[in-house]
């Protein structure tokens, strides 16, 4: 029986074993110290040269410190703190990467160690084999422990990355706040500096003025007294130039007024002389009072071979003055025309066309108003409806003998009635016509032409000229209020 010597076993083992760390670099040149606990659990002995707390503890501690100091830190200090924490997070991330590399190296080392132990278990027996199996179990337990540490390392790496991103964003926000506060502070400083400069300049100017006033005070008071005395002496001995200028201006105004009146008088005399000379050659003449409530009539002048007026064509016009543009009066084509309120203040003219010759007759002055018409109209406008007693002279161009009717002019419509029977009732419209009568009737100054609609027309005779003119003024006023333009 051959005896196995330990020396031979020690010599053959290194020759057949595969080298473990031939292609691997480790963070340290020796294994950590482990011991086997109950149920073959590997327990790592505490290191004497531990450098500090773990990454998780460091992150938690920094977070608590930041939350405690958040309320009492300024914006600049907070930004500086965030920058420091960001640097710490970057260093922690680098440390986590190194740990990840070390963990990978540990896995490679444990695998190679286990392969070597498996190879040794196949080459040994007896007590040595049991020791090798025990070492294999310890290596497997160590691999499990290393896997757990890798899981914790991955979790810590995720938290460190999350914290790093948060701190990076917070640092950028803090920098923005710092820049914004800095710009605000600079603007306020510049504003305050400008205000201080202005106040300083104002104070200096006030001091200079006060010093100048104190230096010149007696001289100014003396000068004011001398000026007042001089003015008093001048008022006592000499009349003021202002009074003389006022008297001179008053005299000039009186002279200009007199010359203006003389020029107007001369102009009228020249117009009359011109009209008389023209009338000598004109076969027609205009008769009647040139005022509201009267009637103007074209008559034949006492010349020989005068044309027949009934065979002539006539058209009446109104104008602001003799030289201004004329406006034709609608329907005024007869030899008789009764002025209406719209003609007040205007010149009236009539063109007569006879045998191809055109003659013009003109009023000497503008048409004068009726003195009591304005007050009568104001009294009627206080009522909602104004009623006038009228007689129908013509209806639809035919003579009409009737009793007295009531002609009501309201703010929205006009009505002609007798008792409860209405002859006509229409609202104001563009198709309605209302004006003084422009035909040869008995009393044209009291007559009014009213056409409610195209198929119906009336000639109404009022009790007086003033009533007729007041009715025309009211109708035009109410029609204008209803946005209806009347001619």
Short mmCIF file of C-alpha atoms in Angstrom, two decimals:
data_model
loop_
_atom_site.label_atom_id
_atom_site.label_comp_id
_atom_site.label_asym_id
_atom_site.label_seq_id
_atom_site.Cartn_x
_atom_site.Cartn_y
_atom_site.Cartn_z
CA UNK A 1 0.00 0.00 0.00
CA UNK A 2 1.42 3.24 -1.06
CA UNK A 3 1.39 6.21 1.37
CA UNK A 4 0.43 9.61 0.09
CA UNK A 5 2.77 12.27 1.39
CA UNK A 6 1.67 15.82 1.96
CA UNK A 7 4.80 17.15 0.28
CA UNK A 8 3.93 15.38 -2.99
CA UNK A 9 0.38 16.72 -2.79
CA UNK A 10 1.62 20.26 -2.27
CA UNK A 11 3.97 19.94 -5.23
CA UNK A 12 1.42 18.53 -7.68
CA UNK A 13 -1.43 20.99 -6.81
CA UNK A 14 0.14 24.23 -7.97
CA UNK A 15 1.28 22.63 -11.19
CA UNK A 16 -2.20 21.44 -12.17
CA UNK A 17 -4.23 24.46 -10.79
CA UNK A 18 -5.31 27.23 -13.17
CA UNK A 19 -4.01 30.66 -12.19
CA UNK A 20 -6.88 32.75 -10.75
CA UNK A 21 -5.92 36.39 -11.20
CA UNK A 22 -3.89 36.26 -14.34
CA UNK A 23 -6.17 38.56 -16.39
CA UNK A 24 -8.07 40.45 -13.68
CA UNK A 25 -7.15 43.68 -11.82
CA UNK A 26 -8.63 44.26 -8.37
CA UNK A 27 -9.15 47.32 -6.26
CA UNK A 28 -7.16 45.73 -3.40
CA UNK A 29 -4.38 43.11 -3.26
CA UNK A 30 -6.06 40.89 -0.64
CA UNK A 31 -9.47 39.37 0.11
CA UNK A 32 -11.68 40.83 2.79
CA UNK A 33 -11.92 39.02 6.06
CA UNK A 34 -14.97 36.71 6.38
CA UNK A 35 -16.14 34.19 8.95
CA UNK A 36 -18.67 31.36 8.70
CA UNK A 37 -21.76 31.88 10.82
CA UNK A 38 -24.74 29.63 11.60
CA UNK A 39 -26.19 27.66 8.67
CA UNK A 40 -22.99 28.23 6.75
CA UNK A 41 -23.80 32.02 6.36
CA UNK A 42 -20.79 34.20 5.60
CA UNK A 43 -20.47 37.19 7.96
CA UNK A 44 -18.22 40.05 6.92
CA UNK A 45 -16.13 41.39 9.74
CA UNK A 46 -16.22 45.19 10.17
CA UNK A 47 -13.39 47.06 8.55
CA UNK A 48 -11.15 49.08 10.75
CA UNK A 49 -10.37 51.59 7.97
CA UNK A 50 -14.03 52.44 7.07
CA UNK A 51 -13.96 55.86 5.41
CA UNK A 52 -17.50 57.03 6.25
CA UNK A 53 -21.25 56.38 5.96
CA UNK A 54 -22.88 54.79 2.92
CA UNK A 55 -24.23 56.69 -0.07
CA UNK A 56 -27.84 56.34 1.08
CA UNK A 57 -27.07 57.77 4.50
CA UNK A 58 -25.12 60.62 2.95
CA UNK A 59 -27.99 61.48 0.60
CA UNK A 60 -30.55 61.37 3.42
CA UNK A 61 -28.38 63.53 5.68
CA UNK A 62 -27.81 66.14 2.95
CA UNK A 63 -31.53 66.25 2.16
CA UNK A 64 -32.38 66.88 5.82
CA UNK A 65 -29.79 69.63 6.04
CA UNK A 66 -31.15 71.30 2.91
CA UNK A 67 -34.75 71.16 4.16
CA UNK A 68 -33.70 72.66 7.52
CA UNK A 69 -31.70 75.50 5.98
CA UNK A 70 -34.09 76.29 3.10
CA UNK A 71 -36.00 78.98 5.00
CA UNK A 72 -33.01 80.87 6.35
CA UNK A 73 -30.69 80.78 3.37
CA UNK A 74 -30.50 83.62 0.91
CA UNK A 75 -30.79 83.09 -2.82
CA UNK A 76 -27.03 83.35 -3.36
CA UNK A 77 -26.23 80.96 -0.45
CA UNK A 78 -28.87 78.55 -1.70
CA UNK A 79 -27.37 78.56 -5.19
CA UNK A 80 -23.89 77.96 -3.74
CA UNK A 81 -25.25 75.12 -1.62
CA UNK A 82 -26.93 73.55 -4.64
CA UNK A 83 -23.65 73.74 -6.56
CA UNK A 84 -21.81 72.00 -3.70
CA UNK A 85 -24.47 69.32 -3.48
CA UNK A 86 -24.33 68.85 -7.22
CA UNK A 87 -20.55 68.31 -6.99
CA UNK A 88 -21.10 65.85 -4.13
CA UNK A 89 -23.69 64.00 -6.21
CA UNK A 90 -21.25 63.80 -9.13
CA UNK A 91 -18.54 62.41 -6.82
CA UNK A 92 -21.03 59.89 -5.41
CA UNK A 93 -21.95 58.85 -8.94
CA UNK A 94 -18.26 58.34 -9.73
CA UNK A 95 -17.85 56.31 -6.56
CA UNK A 96 -20.85 54.20 -7.52
CA UNK A 97 -19.25 53.54 -10.91
CA UNK A 98 -16.04 52.41 -9.19
CA UNK A 99 -18.05 50.14 -6.94
CA UNK A 100 -19.80 48.71 -9.96
CA UNK A 101 -16.41 47.94 -11.56
CA UNK A 102 -15.16 46.39 -8.30
CA UNK A 103 -18.33 44.28 -8.07
CA UNK A 104 -17.80 43.03 -11.61
CA UNK A 105 -14.19 42.15 -10.75
CA UNK A 106 -15.39 40.33 -7.61
CA UNK A 107 -17.80 38.19 -9.65
CA UNK A 108 -15.03 37.25 -12.04
CA UNK A 109 -12.69 36.43 -9.18
CA UNK A 110 -15.29 34.32 -7.34
CA UNK A 111 -16.11 32.38 -10.49
CA UNK A 112 -12.49 31.60 -11.14
CA UNK A 113 -11.98 30.69 -7.48
CA UNK A 114 -14.96 28.35 -7.55
CA UNK A 115 -13.69 26.70 -10.74
CA UNK A 116 -10.31 26.17 -9.06
CA UNK A 117 -11.97 24.66 -5.96
CA UNK A 118 -14.12 22.38 -8.10
CA UNK A 119 -11.02 21.21 -9.85
CA UNK A 120 -9.29 20.60 -6.50
CA UNK A 121 -12.29 18.69 -5.15
CA UNK A 122 -12.01 16.25 -8.02
CA UNK A 123 -8.32 15.74 -7.30
CA UNK A 124 -8.58 15.30 -3.50
CA UNK A 125 -10.34 12.96 -1.09
CA UNK A 126 -10.87 12.50 2.59
CA UNK A 127 -10.50 15.41 4.91
CA UNK A 128 -9.07 17.66 2.23
CA UNK A 129 -12.11 17.09 0.07
CA UNK A 130 -14.41 18.17 2.89
CA UNK A 131 -12.35 21.29 3.39
CA UNK A 132 -12.59 22.06 -0.32
CA UNK A 133 -16.38 21.58 -0.26
CA UNK A 134 -16.58 23.89 2.75
CA UNK A 135 -14.58 26.49 0.81
CA UNK A 136 -16.86 26.05 -2.19
CA UNK A 137 -19.94 26.68 -0.02
CA UNK A 138 -18.28 29.77 1.41
CA UNK A 139 -17.52 31.02 -2.12
CA UNK A 140 -21.17 30.46 -3.15
CA UNK A 141 -22.41 32.29 -0.06
CA UNK A 142 -19.97 35.08 -0.84
CA UNK A 143 -21.38 35.26 -4.42
CA UNK A 144 -24.91 35.57 -3.01
CA UNK A 145 -23.71 38.30 -0.66
CA UNK A 146 -22.04 40.09 -3.58
CA UNK A 147 -25.25 39.88 -5.63
CA UNK A 148 -27.22 41.47 -2.77
CA UNK A 149 -24.64 44.21 -2.53
CA UNK A 150 -24.99 44.78 -6.29
CA UNK A 151 -28.77 45.22 -5.89
CA UNK A 152 -28.25 47.76 -3.15
CA UNK A 153 -25.60 49.44 -5.31
CA UNK A 154 -28.02 49.70 -8.27
CA UNK A 155 -30.71 51.22 -6.01
CA UNK A 156 -28.21 53.66 -4.57
CA UNK A 157 -27.02 54.52 -8.08
CA UNK A 158 -30.61 55.25 -9.17
CA UNK A 159 -31.21 57.46 -6.13
CA UNK A 160 -27.89 59.24 -6.66
CA UNK A 161 -28.76 59.86 -10.33
CA UNK A 162 -32.22 61.12 -9.41
CA UNK A 163 -30.80 63.40 -6.74
CA UNK A 164 -28.13 64.59 -9.17
CA UNK A 165 -30.76 65.55 -11.77
CA UNK A 166 -32.85 67.29 -9.13
CA UNK A 167 -29.85 69.18 -7.78
CA UNK A 168 -28.79 70.12 -11.32
CA UNK A 169 -32.23 71.55 -12.16
CA UNK A 170 -32.40 73.29 -8.78
CA UNK A 171 -28.94 74.75 -9.31
CA UNK A 172 -29.98 76.14 -12.70
CA UNK A 173 -33.15 77.64 -11.17
CA UNK A 174 -31.11 79.10 -8.33
CA UNK A 175 -28.70 80.67 -10.84
CA UNK A 176 -31.62 82.18 -12.72
CA UNK A 177 -33.01 83.58 -9.47
CA UNK A 178 -29.59 84.95 -8.57
CA UNK A 179 -29.26 86.66 -11.96
CA UNK A 180 -32.81 88.03 -11.74
CA UNK A 181 -32.32 89.34 -8.22
CA UNK A 182 -28.99 90.79 -9.27
CA UNK A 183 -30.57 92.64 -12.18
CA UNK A 184 -33.39 93.91 -9.95
CA UNK A 185 -30.90 95.01 -7.33
CA UNK A 186 -28.77 96.80 -9.94
CA UNK A 187 -31.81 98.58 -11.32
CA UNK A 188 -32.92 99.67 -7.85
CA UNK A 189 -29.40 100.81 -7.03
CA UNK A 190 -29.23 102.89 -10.22
CA UNK A 191 -32.66 104.39 -9.53
CA UNK A 192 -31.73 105.22 -5.97
CA UNK A 193 -28.44 106.68 -7.16
CA UNK A 194 -30.23 108.90 -9.70
CA UNK A 195 -32.72 110.05 -7.06
CA UNK A 196 -29.91 110.84 -4.65
CA UNK A 197 -28.09 112.81 -7.34
CA UNK A 198 -31.25 114.78 -8.19
CA UNK A 199 -31.91 115.50 -4.52
CA UNK A 200 -28.33 116.61 -4.08
CA UNK A 201 -28.54 118.93 -7.08
CA UNK A 202 -31.88 120.32 -5.85
CA UNK A 203 -30.46 120.97 -2.38
CA UNK A 204 -27.41 122.67 -3.85
CA UNK A 205 -29.58 124.81 -6.13
CA UNK A 206 -31.83 125.73 -3.22
CA UNK A 207 -28.83 126.68 -1.11
CA UNK A 208 -27.44 128.85 -3.92
CA UNK A 209 -30.83 130.55 -4.40
CA UNK A 210 -31.23 131.13 -0.67
CA UNK A 211 -27.71 132.57 -0.42
CA UNK A 212 -28.32 134.81 -3.44
CA UNK A 213 -31.67 135.98 -2.03
CA UNK A 214 -30.10 136.71 1.34
CA UNK A 215 -27.30 138.63 -0.37
CA UNK A 216 -29.65 140.63 -2.64
CA UNK A 217 -32.62 140.90 -0.27
CA UNK A 218 -32.16 144.51 0.80
CA UNK A 219 -31.43 145.70 -2.75
CA UNK A 220 -34.55 143.99 -4.19
CA UNK A 221 -36.84 145.44 -1.54
CA UNK A 222 -35.40 148.89 -2.13
CA UNK A 223 -35.83 148.54 -5.89
CA UNK A 224 -39.50 147.43 -5.50
CA UNK A 225 -40.26 150.44 -3.35
CA UNK A 226 -38.66 152.80 -5.90
CA UNK A 227 -40.71 151.26 -8.75
CA UNK A 228 -43.94 151.62 -6.79
CA UNK A 229 -43.19 155.26 -6.00
CA UNK A 230 -42.38 155.97 -9.65
CA UNK A 231 -45.65 154.41 -10.82
CA UNK A 232 -47.63 156.44 -8.28
CA UNK A 233 -45.98 159.69 -9.41
CA UNK A 234 -46.63 158.84 -13.06
CA UNK A 235 -50.33 158.12 -12.40
CA UNK A 236 -50.69 161.39 -10.53
CA UNK A 237 -49.12 163.64 -13.19
CA UNK A 238 -49.58 161.87 -16.57
CA UNK A 239 -52.54 159.98 -18.15
CA UNK A 240 -51.78 156.39 -19.00
CA UNK A 241 -51.14 155.34 -22.58
CA UNK A 242 -53.63 152.49 -22.23
CA UNK A 243 -56.53 154.85 -21.67
CA UNK A 244 -55.47 156.91 -24.66
CA UNK A 245 -55.24 153.82 -26.84
CA UNK A 246 -58.69 152.68 -25.70
CA UNK A 247 -60.24 156.02 -26.61
CA UNK A 248 -58.49 155.94 -29.96
CA UNK A 249 -59.74 152.40 -30.67
CA UNK A 250 -63.29 153.38 -29.70
CA UNK A 251 -63.18 156.28 -32.12
CA UNK A 252 -61.84 154.06 -34.91
CA UNK A 253 -64.63 151.54 -34.33
CA UNK A 254 -67.26 154.24 -34.57
CA UNK A 255 -65.77 155.53 -37.82
CA UNK A 256 -65.61 152.03 -39.30
CA UNK A 257 -69.24 151.40 -38.31
CA UNK A 258 -70.35 154.64 -39.94
CA UNK A 259 -68.44 153.86 -43.14
CA UNK A 260 -69.95 150.35 -43.21
CA UNK A 261 -73.50 151.71 -42.85
CA UNK A 262 -72.80 154.26 -45.58
CA UNK A 263 -71.45 151.54 -47.88
CA UNK A 264 -74.54 149.37 -47.26
CA UNK A 265 -76.79 152.33 -47.95
CA UNK A 266 -74.90 153.17 -51.14
CA UNK A 267 -75.05 149.53 -52.22
CA UNK A 268 -78.81 149.49 -51.76
CA UNK A 269 -79.19 152.74 -53.66
CA UNK A 270 -77.05 151.39 -56.49
CA UNK A 271 -79.12 148.18 -56.54
CA UNK A 272 -82.36 150.20 -56.64
CA UNK A 273 -81.06 152.43 -59.44
CA UNK A 274 -79.92 149.38 -61.36
CA UNK A 275 -83.24 147.66 -60.83
CA UNK A 276 -85.13 150.79 -61.93
CA UNK A 277 -83.05 151.02 -65.07
CA UNK A 278 -83.62 147.36 -65.78
CA UNK A 279 -87.33 147.71 -65.06
CA UNK A 280 -87.55 150.38 -67.74
CA UNK A 281 -86.58 147.77 -70.28
CA UNK A 282 -88.30 144.85 -68.50
CA UNK A 283 -92.03 144.45 -69.33
CA UNK A 284 -92.74 142.83 -65.91
CA UNK A 285 -92.68 144.10 -62.34
CA UNK A 286 -92.96 142.40 -58.91
CA UNK A 287 -95.64 143.78 -56.61
CA UNK A 288 -96.43 142.99 -52.98
CA UNK A 289 -94.91 143.29 -49.53
CA UNK A 290 -91.67 141.37 -49.09
CA UNK A 291 -92.53 139.77 -45.75
CA UNK A 292 -93.91 136.52 -44.40
CA UNK A 293 -97.69 136.50 -44.51
CA UNK A 294 -97.93 138.60 -47.67
CA UNK A 295 -98.30 137.70 -51.34
CA UNK A 296 -96.00 138.51 -54.27
CA UNK A 297 -97.51 138.97 -57.69
CA UNK A 298 -95.91 139.36 -61.13
CA UNK A 299 -97.59 142.14 -63.09
CA UNK A 300 -97.13 143.65 -66.55
CA UNK A 301 -95.32 146.95 -66.71
CA UNK A 302 -97.10 149.72 -68.55
CA UNK A 303 -94.97 149.39 -71.66
CA UNK A 304 -96.23 149.16 -75.16
CA UNK A 305 -96.21 145.79 -76.89
CA UNK A 306 -95.95 144.02 -73.51
CA UNK A 307 -96.35 140.21 -73.76
CA UNK A 308 -99.36 138.38 -72.37
CA UNK A 309 -98.48 136.92 -68.94
CA UNK A 310 -100.77 133.93 -69.45
CA UNK A 311 -98.62 132.78 -72.38
CA UNK A 312 -95.34 133.04 -70.42
CA UNK A 313 -93.42 130.33 -68.57
CA UNK A 314 -92.63 131.25 -64.91
CA UNK A 315 -90.30 129.73 -62.32
CA UNK A 316 -89.68 131.10 -58.82
CA UNK A 317 -86.27 130.86 -57.06
CA UNK A 318 -84.83 131.58 -53.62
CA UNK A 319 -81.24 132.64 -52.88
CA UNK A 320 -79.19 133.85 -49.93
CA UNK A 321 -78.33 137.04 -51.85
CA UNK A 322 -78.57 138.37 -55.37
CA UNK A 323 -75.14 137.05 -56.38
CA UNK A 324 -75.36 133.61 -54.72
CA UNK A 325 -76.51 130.35 -56.26
CA UNK A 326 -80.26 130.07 -56.67
CA UNK A 327 -82.53 127.21 -55.61
CA UNK A 328 -85.66 126.46 -57.61
CA UNK A 329 -88.90 126.35 -55.61
CA UNK A 330 -90.75 123.14 -56.45
CA UNK A 331 -94.22 123.77 -57.94
CA UNK A 332 -93.89 127.59 -57.92
CA UNK A 333 -94.72 128.19 -61.59
CA UNK A 334 -97.62 130.65 -61.25
CA UNK A 335 -97.60 134.45 -61.30
CA UNK A 336 -98.62 134.53 -57.62
CA UNK A 337 -96.42 133.22 -54.80
CA UNK A 338 -96.99 133.45 -51.04
CA UNK A 339 -93.68 133.24 -49.13
CA UNK A 340 -93.42 130.53 -46.49
CA UNK A 341 -91.18 130.28 -43.38
CA UNK A 342 -88.36 128.65 -45.35
CA UNK A 343 -88.04 131.85 -47.44
CA UNK A 344 -87.35 134.15 -44.48
CA UNK A 345 -84.01 135.94 -44.86
CA UNK A 346 -83.66 135.06 -48.54
CA UNK A 347 -84.00 136.89 -51.83
CA UNK A 348 -86.89 135.75 -54.09
CA UNK A 349 -86.57 135.84 -57.86
CA UNK A 350 -88.81 134.85 -60.74
CA UNK A 351 -87.70 134.01 -64.29
CA UNK A 352 -90.27 134.77 -67.04
CA UNK A 353 -89.71 133.19 -70.45
CA UNK A 354 -91.67 134.89 -73.27
CA UNK A 355 -91.14 134.40 -76.99
CA UNK A 356 -87.62 133.11 -76.43
CA UNK A 357 -86.68 136.06 -74.24
CA UNK A 358 -85.89 135.65 -70.54
CA UNK A 359 -86.76 138.29 -67.97
CA UNK A 360 -86.00 138.23 -64.22
CA UNK A 361 -87.75 140.07 -61.42
CA UNK A 362 -86.21 140.20 -57.92
CA UNK A 363 -87.29 141.35 -54.47
CA UNK A 364 -85.50 144.45 -53.22
CA UNK A 365 -84.63 142.95 -49.80
CA UNK A 366 -84.75 139.52 -48.15
CA UNK A 367 -88.14 138.32 -46.90
CA UNK A 368 -88.88 139.67 -43.42
CA UNK A 369 -90.09 137.30 -40.67
CA UNK A 370 -93.37 137.35 -38.77
CA UNK A 371 -92.77 138.81 -35.32
CA UNK A 372 -95.24 136.56 -33.47
CA UNK A 373 -94.56 133.30 -35.32
CA UNK A 374 -91.70 132.08 -33.14
CA UNK A 375 -93.63 132.42 -29.86
CA UNK A 376 -96.70 130.75 -31.44
CA UNK A 377 -94.61 127.77 -32.56
CA UNK A 378 -92.99 127.42 -29.12
CA UNK A 379 -96.44 127.35 -27.51
CA UNK A 380 -97.70 124.65 -29.89
CA UNK A 381 -94.59 122.48 -29.40
CA UNK A 382 -95.40 122.07 -25.72
CA UNK A 383 -98.41 119.97 -26.76
CA UNK A 384 -98.25 116.42 -28.07
CA UNK A 385 -100.68 117.27 -30.93
CA UNK A 386 -101.48 120.66 -32.45
CA UNK A 387 -104.96 121.18 -33.93
CA UNK A 388 -105.87 123.79 -36.54
CA UNK A 389 -109.30 124.68 -37.88
CA UNK A 390 -109.23 124.50 -41.71
CA UNK A 391 -111.54 124.41 -44.72
CA UNK A 392 -110.90 122.10 -47.66
CA UNK A 393 -110.67 124.32 -50.75
CA UNK A 394 -109.60 121.65 -53.23
CA UNK A 395 -109.35 117.88 -53.17
CA UNK A 396 -107.32 116.04 -55.82
CA UNK A 397 -107.21 119.25 -57.92
CA UNK A 398 -110.99 119.77 -57.86
CA UNK A 399 -112.88 122.48 -55.99
CA UNK A 400 -114.42 121.15 -52.80
CA UNK A 401 -117.06 122.95 -50.75
CA UNK A 402 -116.99 121.69 -47.17
CA UNK A 403 -117.49 122.67 -43.60
CA UNK A 404 -114.74 123.27 -41.10
CA UNK A 405 -112.35 120.38 -40.46
CA UNK A 406 -109.62 119.75 -37.88
CA UNK A 407 -106.07 119.48 -39.19
CA UNK A 408 -103.97 117.72 -36.50
CA UNK A 409 -100.17 117.80 -36.66
CA UNK A 410 -98.57 115.27 -34.31
CA UNK A 411 -95.03 114.24 -33.65
CA UNK A 412 -95.32 111.09 -35.77
CA UNK A 413 -98.27 111.67 -38.13
CA UNK A 414 -100.73 114.17 -39.64
CA UNK A 415 -104.49 113.72 -39.62
CA UNK A 416 -107.44 115.54 -41.29
CA UNK A 417 -110.80 114.80 -39.70
CA UNK A 418 -114.27 116.10 -38.94
CA UNK A 419 -115.63 114.75 -35.71
CA UNK A 420 -114.97 111.03 -35.58
CA UNK A 421 -114.65 110.75 -39.37
CA UNK A 422 -111.07 110.90 -40.75
CA UNK A 423 -110.47 112.20 -44.24
CA UNK A 424 -106.78 111.25 -44.20
CA UNK A 425 -104.24 110.02 -41.65
CA UNK A 426 -100.61 109.34 -42.59
CA UNK A 427 -97.23 109.11 -40.86
CA UNK A 428 -94.30 111.23 -42.02
CA UNK A 429 -92.61 109.78 -45.10
CA UNK A 430 -90.66 110.89 -48.17
CA UNK A 431 -93.77 110.53 -50.34
CA UNK A 432 -95.69 113.08 -48.23
CA UNK A 433 -95.61 116.74 -49.38
CA UNK A 434 -96.57 119.78 -47.29
CA UNK A 435 -95.84 123.38 -48.30
CA UNK A 436 -97.49 126.69 -49.05
CA UNK A 437 -100.00 126.73 -51.87
CA UNK A 438 -98.46 127.54 -55.25
CA UNK A 439 -101.49 128.07 -57.45
CA UNK A 440 -103.87 130.91 -58.24
CA UNK A 441 -106.51 130.71 -55.52
CA UNK A 442 -108.44 133.31 -53.63
CA UNK A 443 -106.30 133.58 -50.46
CA UNK A 444 -102.86 132.00 -51.13
CA UNK A 445 -101.33 133.44 -47.93
CA UNK A 446 -103.71 131.33 -45.79
CA UNK A 447 -103.65 128.22 -47.98
CA UNK A 448 -101.53 125.10 -47.60
CA UNK A 449 -100.92 122.21 -50.00
CA UNK A 450 -100.88 118.72 -48.40
CA UNK A 451 -100.38 115.47 -50.28
CA UNK A 452 -100.50 112.51 -47.83
CA UNK A 453 -99.86 110.01 -50.61
CA UNK A 454 -99.66 110.06 -54.39
CA UNK A 455 -103.37 109.35 -54.98
CA UNK A 456 -104.67 111.98 -52.54
CA UNK A 457 -104.01 115.73 -52.21
CA UNK A 458 -105.69 118.70 -50.45
CA UNK A 459 -105.54 122.49 -50.45
CA UNK A 460 -106.44 123.62 -46.93
CA UNK A 461 -107.33 127.19 -45.97
CA UNK A 462 -106.48 128.28 -42.42
CA UNK A 463 -108.08 131.01 -40.34
CA UNK A 464 -105.00 133.28 -40.52
CA UNK A 465 -101.62 133.57 -42.19
CA UNK A 466 -99.81 132.93 -38.89
CA UNK A 467 -101.69 129.65 -38.31
CA UNK A 468 -100.77 128.47 -41.81
CA UNK A 469 -97.07 129.32 -41.31
CA UNK A 470 -97.01 127.74 -37.82
CA UNK A 471 -98.45 124.51 -39.27
CA UNK A 472 -95.70 124.42 -41.92
CA UNK A 473 -92.94 124.99 -39.31
CA UNK A 474 -94.32 122.28 -36.99
CA UNK A 475 -94.70 119.73 -39.78
CA UNK A 476 -91.14 120.30 -41.01
CA UNK A 477 -89.78 120.10 -37.44
CA UNK A 478 -91.53 116.81 -36.63
CA UNK A 479 -90.64 115.31 -40.02
CA UNK A 480 -86.97 116.17 -39.42
CA UNK A 481 -87.16 114.50 -35.98
CA UNK A 482 -88.48 111.37 -37.75
CA UNK A 483 -85.47 111.46 -40.15
CA UNK A 484 -87.65 112.57 -43.08
CA UNK A 485 -86.29 115.40 -45.22
CA UNK A 486 -89.00 117.76 -46.48
CA UNK A 487 -88.79 120.24 -49.35
#
